CSV table of N, CA and C in Angstrom, one decimal:
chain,number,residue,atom,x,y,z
A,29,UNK,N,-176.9,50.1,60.5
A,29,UNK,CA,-176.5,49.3,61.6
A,29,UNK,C,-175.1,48.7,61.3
A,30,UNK,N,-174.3,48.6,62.7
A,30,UNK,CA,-173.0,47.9,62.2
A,30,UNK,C,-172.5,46.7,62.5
A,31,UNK,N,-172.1,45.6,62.1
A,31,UNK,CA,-172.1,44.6,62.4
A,31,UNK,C,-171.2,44.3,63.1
A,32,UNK,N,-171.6,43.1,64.3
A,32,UNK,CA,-170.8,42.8,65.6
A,32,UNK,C,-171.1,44.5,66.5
A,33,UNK,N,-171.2,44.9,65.9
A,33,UNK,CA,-171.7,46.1,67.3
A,33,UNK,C,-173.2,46.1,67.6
A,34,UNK,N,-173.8,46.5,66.1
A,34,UNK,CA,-175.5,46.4,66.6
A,34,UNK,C,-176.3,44.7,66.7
A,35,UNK,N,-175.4,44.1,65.5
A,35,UNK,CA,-176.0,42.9,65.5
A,35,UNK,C,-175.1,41.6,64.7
A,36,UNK,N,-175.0,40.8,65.2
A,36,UNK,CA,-174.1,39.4,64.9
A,36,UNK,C,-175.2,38.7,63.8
A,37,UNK,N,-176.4,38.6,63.7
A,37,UNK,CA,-177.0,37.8,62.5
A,37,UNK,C,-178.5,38.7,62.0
A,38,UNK,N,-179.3,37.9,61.3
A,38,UNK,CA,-180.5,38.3,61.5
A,38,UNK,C,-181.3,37.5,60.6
A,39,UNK,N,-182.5,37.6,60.8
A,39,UNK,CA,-183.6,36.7,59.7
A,39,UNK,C,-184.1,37.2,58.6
A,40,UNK,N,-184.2,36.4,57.4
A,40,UNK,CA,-184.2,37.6,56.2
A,40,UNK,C,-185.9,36.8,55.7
A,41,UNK,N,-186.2,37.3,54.6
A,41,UNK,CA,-187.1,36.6,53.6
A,41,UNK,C,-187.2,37.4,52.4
A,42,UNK,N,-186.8,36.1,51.4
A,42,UNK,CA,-186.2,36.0,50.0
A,42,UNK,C,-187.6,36.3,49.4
A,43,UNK,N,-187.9,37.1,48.4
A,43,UNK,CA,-188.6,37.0,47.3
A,43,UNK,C,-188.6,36.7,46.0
A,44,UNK,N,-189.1,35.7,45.5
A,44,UNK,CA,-188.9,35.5,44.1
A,44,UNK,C,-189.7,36.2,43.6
A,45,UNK,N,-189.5,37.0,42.8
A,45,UNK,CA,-190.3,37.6,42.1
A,45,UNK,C,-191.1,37.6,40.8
A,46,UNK,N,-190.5,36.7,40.2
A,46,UNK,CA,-190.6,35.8,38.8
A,46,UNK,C,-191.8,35.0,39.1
A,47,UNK,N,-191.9,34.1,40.4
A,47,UNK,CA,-193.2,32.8,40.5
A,47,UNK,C,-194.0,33.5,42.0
A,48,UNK,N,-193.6,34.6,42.5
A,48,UNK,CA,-194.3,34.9,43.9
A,48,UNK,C,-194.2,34.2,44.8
A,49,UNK,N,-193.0,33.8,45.1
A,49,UNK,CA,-192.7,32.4,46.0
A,49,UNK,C,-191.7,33.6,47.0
A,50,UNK,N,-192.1,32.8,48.4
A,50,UNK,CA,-191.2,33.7,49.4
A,50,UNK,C,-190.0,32.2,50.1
A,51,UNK,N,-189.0,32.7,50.9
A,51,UNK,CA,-188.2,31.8,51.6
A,51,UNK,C,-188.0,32.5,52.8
A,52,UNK,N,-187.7,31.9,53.8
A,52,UNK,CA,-187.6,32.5,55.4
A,52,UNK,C,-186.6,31.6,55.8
A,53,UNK,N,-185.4,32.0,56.5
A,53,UNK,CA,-184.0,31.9,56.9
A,53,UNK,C,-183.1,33.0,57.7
A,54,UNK,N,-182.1,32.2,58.3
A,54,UNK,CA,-181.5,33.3,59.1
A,54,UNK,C,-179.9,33.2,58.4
A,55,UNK,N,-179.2,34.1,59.2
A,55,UNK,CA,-177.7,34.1,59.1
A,55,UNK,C,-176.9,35.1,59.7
A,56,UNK,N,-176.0,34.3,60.6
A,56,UNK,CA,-175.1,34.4,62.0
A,56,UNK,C,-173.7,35.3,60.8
A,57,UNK,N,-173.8,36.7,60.7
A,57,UNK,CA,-172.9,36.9,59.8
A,57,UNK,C,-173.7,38.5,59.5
A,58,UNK,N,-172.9,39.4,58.9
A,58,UNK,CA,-173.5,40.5,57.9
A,58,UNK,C,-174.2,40.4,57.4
A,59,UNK,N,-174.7,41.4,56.7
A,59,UNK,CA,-175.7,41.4,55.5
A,59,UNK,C,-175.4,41.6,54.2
A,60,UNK,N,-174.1,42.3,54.4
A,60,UNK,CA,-173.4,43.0,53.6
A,60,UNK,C,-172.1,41.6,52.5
A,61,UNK,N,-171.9,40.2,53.9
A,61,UNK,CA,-171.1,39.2,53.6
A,61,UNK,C,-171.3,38.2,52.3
A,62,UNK,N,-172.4,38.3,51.4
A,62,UNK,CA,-172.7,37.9,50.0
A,62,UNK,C,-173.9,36.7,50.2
A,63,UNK,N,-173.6,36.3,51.7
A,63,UNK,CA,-174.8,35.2,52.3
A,63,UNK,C,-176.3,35.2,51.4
A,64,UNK,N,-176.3,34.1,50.8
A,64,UNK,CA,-178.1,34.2,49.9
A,64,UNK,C,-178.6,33.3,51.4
A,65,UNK,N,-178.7,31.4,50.9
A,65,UNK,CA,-179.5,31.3,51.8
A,65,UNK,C,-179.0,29.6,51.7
A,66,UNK,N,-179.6,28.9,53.1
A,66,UNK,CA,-178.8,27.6,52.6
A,66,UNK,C,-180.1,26.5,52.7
A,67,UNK,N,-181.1,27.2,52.8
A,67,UNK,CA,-182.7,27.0,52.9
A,67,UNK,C,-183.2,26.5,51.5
A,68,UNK,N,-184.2,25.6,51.5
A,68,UNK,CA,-184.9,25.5,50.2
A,68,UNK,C,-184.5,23.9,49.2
A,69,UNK,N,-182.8,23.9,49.8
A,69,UNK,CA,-182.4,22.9,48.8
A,69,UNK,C,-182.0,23.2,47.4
A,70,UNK,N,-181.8,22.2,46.8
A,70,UNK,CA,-181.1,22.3,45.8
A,70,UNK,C,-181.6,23.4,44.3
A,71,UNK,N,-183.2,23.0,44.7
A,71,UNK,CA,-183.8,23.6,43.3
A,71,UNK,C,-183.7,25.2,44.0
A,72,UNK,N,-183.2,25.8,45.3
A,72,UNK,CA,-183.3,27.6,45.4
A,72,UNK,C,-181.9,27.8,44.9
A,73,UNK,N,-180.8,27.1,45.7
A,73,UNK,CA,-179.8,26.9,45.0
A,73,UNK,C,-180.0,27.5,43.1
A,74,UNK,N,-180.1,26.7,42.5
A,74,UNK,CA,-180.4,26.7,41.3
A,74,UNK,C,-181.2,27.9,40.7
A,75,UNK,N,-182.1,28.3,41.6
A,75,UNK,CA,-182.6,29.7,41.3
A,75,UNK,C,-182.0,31.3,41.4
A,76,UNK,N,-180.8,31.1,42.2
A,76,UNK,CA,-180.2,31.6,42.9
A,76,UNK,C,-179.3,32.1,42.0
A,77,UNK,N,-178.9,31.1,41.4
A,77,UNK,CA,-177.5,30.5,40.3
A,77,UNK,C,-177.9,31.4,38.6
A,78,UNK,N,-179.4,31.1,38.3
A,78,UNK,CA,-179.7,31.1,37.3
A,78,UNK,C,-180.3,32.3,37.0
A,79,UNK,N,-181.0,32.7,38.2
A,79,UNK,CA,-181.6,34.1,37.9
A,79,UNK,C,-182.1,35.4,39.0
A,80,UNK,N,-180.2,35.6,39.9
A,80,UNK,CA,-180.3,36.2,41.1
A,80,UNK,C,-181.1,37.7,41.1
A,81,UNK,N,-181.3,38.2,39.7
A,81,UNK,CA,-181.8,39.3,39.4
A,81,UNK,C,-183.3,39.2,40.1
A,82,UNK,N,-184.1,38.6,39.9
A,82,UNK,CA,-185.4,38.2,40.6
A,82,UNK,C,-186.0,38.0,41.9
A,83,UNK,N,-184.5,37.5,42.9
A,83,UNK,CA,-184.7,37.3,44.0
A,83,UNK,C,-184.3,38.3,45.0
A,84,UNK,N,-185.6,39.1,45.7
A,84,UNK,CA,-185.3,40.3,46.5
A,84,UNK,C,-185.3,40.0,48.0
A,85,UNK,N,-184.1,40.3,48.9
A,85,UNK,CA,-184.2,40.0,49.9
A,85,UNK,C,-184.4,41.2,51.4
A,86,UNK,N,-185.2,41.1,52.4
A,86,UNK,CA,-185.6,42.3,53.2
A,86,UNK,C,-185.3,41.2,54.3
A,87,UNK,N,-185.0,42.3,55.5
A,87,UNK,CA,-184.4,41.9,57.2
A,87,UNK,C,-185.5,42.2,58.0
A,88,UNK,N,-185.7,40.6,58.5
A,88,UNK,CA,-186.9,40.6,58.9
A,88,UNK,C,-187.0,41.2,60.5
A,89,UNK,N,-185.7,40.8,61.1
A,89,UNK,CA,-185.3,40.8,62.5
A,89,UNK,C,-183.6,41.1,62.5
A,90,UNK,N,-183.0,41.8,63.6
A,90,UNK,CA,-181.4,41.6,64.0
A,90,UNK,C,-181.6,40.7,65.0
A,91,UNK,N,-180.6,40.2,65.1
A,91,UNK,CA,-180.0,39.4,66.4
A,91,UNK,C,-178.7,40.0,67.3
A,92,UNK,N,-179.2,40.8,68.3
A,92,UNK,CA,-178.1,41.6,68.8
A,92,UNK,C,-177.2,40.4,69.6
A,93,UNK,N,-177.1,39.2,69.6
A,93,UNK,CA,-176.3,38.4,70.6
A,93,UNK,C,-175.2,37.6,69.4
A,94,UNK,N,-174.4,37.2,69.7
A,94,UNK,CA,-173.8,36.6,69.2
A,94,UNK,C,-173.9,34.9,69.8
A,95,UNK,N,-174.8,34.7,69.0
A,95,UNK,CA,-175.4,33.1,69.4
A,95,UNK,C,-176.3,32.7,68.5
A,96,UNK,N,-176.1,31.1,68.0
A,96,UNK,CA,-176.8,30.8,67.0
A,96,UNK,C,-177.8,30.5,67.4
A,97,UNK,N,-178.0,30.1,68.8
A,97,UNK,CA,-179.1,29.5,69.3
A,97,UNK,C,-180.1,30.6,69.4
A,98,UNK,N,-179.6,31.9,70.0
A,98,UNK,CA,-180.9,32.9,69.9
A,98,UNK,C,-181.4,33.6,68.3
A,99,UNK,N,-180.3,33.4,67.4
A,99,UNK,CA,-180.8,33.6,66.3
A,99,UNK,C,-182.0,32.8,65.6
A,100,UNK,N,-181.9,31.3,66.0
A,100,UNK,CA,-182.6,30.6,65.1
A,100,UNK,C,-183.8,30.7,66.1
A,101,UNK,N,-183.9,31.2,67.5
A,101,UNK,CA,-185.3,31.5,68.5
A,101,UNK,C,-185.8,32.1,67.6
A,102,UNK,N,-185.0,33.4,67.0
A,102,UNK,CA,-185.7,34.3,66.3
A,102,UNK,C,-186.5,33.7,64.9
A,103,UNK,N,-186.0,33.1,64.8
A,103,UNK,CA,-185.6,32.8,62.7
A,103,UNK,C,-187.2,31.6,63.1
A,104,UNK,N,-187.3,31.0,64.5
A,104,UNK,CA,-188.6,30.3,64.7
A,104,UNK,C,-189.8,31.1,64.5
A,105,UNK,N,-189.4,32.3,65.5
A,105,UNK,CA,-190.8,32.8,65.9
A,105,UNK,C,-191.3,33.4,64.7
A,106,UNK,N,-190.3,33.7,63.3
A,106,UNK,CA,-190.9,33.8,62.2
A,106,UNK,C,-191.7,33.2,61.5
A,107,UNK,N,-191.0,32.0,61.7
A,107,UNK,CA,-191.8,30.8,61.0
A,107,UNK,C,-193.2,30.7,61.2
A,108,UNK,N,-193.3,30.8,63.0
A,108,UNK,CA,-194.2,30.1,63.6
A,108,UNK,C,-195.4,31.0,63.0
A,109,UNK,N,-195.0,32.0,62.8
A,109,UNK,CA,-196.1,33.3,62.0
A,109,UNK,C,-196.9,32.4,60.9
A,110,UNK,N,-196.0,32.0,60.3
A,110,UNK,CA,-196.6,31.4,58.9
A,110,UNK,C,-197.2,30.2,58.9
A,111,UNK,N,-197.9,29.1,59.5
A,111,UNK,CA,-198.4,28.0,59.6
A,111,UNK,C,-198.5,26.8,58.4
A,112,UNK,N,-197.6,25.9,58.8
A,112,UNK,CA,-197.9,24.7,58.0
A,112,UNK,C,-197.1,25.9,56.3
A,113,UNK,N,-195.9,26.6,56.6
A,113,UNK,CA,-195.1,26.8,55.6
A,113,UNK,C,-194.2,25.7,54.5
A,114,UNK,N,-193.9,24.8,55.1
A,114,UNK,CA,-193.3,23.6,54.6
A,114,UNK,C,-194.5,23.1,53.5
A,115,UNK,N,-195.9,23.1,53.6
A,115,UNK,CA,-196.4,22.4,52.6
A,115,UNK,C,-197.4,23.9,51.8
A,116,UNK,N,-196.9,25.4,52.5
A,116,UNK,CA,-197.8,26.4,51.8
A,116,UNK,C,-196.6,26.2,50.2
A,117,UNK,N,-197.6,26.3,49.1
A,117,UNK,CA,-196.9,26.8,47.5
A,117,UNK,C,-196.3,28.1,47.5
A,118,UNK,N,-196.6,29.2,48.4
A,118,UNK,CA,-195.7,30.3,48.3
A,118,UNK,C,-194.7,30.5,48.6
A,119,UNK,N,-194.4,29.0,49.9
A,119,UNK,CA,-192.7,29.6,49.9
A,119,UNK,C,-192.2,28.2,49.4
A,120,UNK,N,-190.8,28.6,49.2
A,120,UNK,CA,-189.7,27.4,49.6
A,120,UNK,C,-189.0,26.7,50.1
A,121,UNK,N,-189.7,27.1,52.0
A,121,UNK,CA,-189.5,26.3,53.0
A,121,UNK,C,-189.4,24.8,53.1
A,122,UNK,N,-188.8,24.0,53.5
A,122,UNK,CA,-189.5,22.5,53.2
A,122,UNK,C,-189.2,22.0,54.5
A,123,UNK,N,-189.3,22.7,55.2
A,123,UNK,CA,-189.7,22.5,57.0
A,123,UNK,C,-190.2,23.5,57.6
A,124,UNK,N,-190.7,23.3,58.8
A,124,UNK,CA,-191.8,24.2,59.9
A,124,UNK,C,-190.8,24.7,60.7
A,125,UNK,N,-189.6,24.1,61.3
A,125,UNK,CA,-188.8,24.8,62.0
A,125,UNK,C,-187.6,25.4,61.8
A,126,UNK,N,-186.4,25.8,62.6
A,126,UNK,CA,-185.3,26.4,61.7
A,126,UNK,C,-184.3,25.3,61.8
A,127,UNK,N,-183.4,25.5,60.9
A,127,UNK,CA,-182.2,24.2,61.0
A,127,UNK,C,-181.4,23.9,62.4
A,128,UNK,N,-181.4,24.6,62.9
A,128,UNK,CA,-180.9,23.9,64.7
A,128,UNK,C,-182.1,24.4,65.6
A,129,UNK,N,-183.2,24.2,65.2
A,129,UNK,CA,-184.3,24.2,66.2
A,129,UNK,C,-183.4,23.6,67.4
A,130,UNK,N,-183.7,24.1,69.2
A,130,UNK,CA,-183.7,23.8,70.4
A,130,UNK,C,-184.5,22.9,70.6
A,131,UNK,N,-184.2,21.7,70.4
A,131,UNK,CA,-185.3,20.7,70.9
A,131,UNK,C,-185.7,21.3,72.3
A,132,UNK,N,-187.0,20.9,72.4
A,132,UNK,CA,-188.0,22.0,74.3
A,132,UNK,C,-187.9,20.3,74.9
A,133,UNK,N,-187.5,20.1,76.1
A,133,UNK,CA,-188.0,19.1,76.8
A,133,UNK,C,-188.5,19.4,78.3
A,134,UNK,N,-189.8,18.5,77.8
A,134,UNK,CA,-190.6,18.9,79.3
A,134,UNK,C,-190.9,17.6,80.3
A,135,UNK,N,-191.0,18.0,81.3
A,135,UNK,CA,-191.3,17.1,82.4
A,135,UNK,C,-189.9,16.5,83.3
């Protein structure tokens, strides 16, 4: 796939392989661009930093638009798969939704 033709971002999930811990994130950019993750906070950071050998990452989804908003639709409906991720021990989510969640307003 080539970028900006087939697809402007996509949703990934990180595996640590060392503790069996997963991460779910997106990014408005290539795959190819060196992008890890900006998900997790400081201590993935730090895993990242210390022992990138361990951490495998696979494309969950493309985002053929060039828009952050429909990426992180996407980078949601991932999430939403996984329930109550922010307090599951296998990943290192430390929220349910994506970082520019669409606030929905109704009525």
């Amino acid at each position: 796939m080539e970028y900006q033709k087939d697809y402007f971002g996509f949703v990934y999930i990180w595996h640590d392989i060392k503790h069996s811990k997963y991460l779910i994130g997106s990014h408005l950019g290539s795959v190819d661009d060196g992008y890890t993750t900006s998900t997790g906070g400081e201590h993935v950071k730090r895993v990242f930093k210390k022992r990138p050998e361990t951490m495998k990452r696979r494309i969950l989804e493309y985002c053929n638009e060039d828009s952050v908003e429909e990426l992180h639709k996407i980078e949601q409906k991932w999430l939403n798969l996984r329930p109550n991720i922010a307090t599951n021990p296998k990943y290192y989510n430390q929220k349910q939704c994506s970082k520019r969640r669409t606030r929905i307003v109704t009525g």
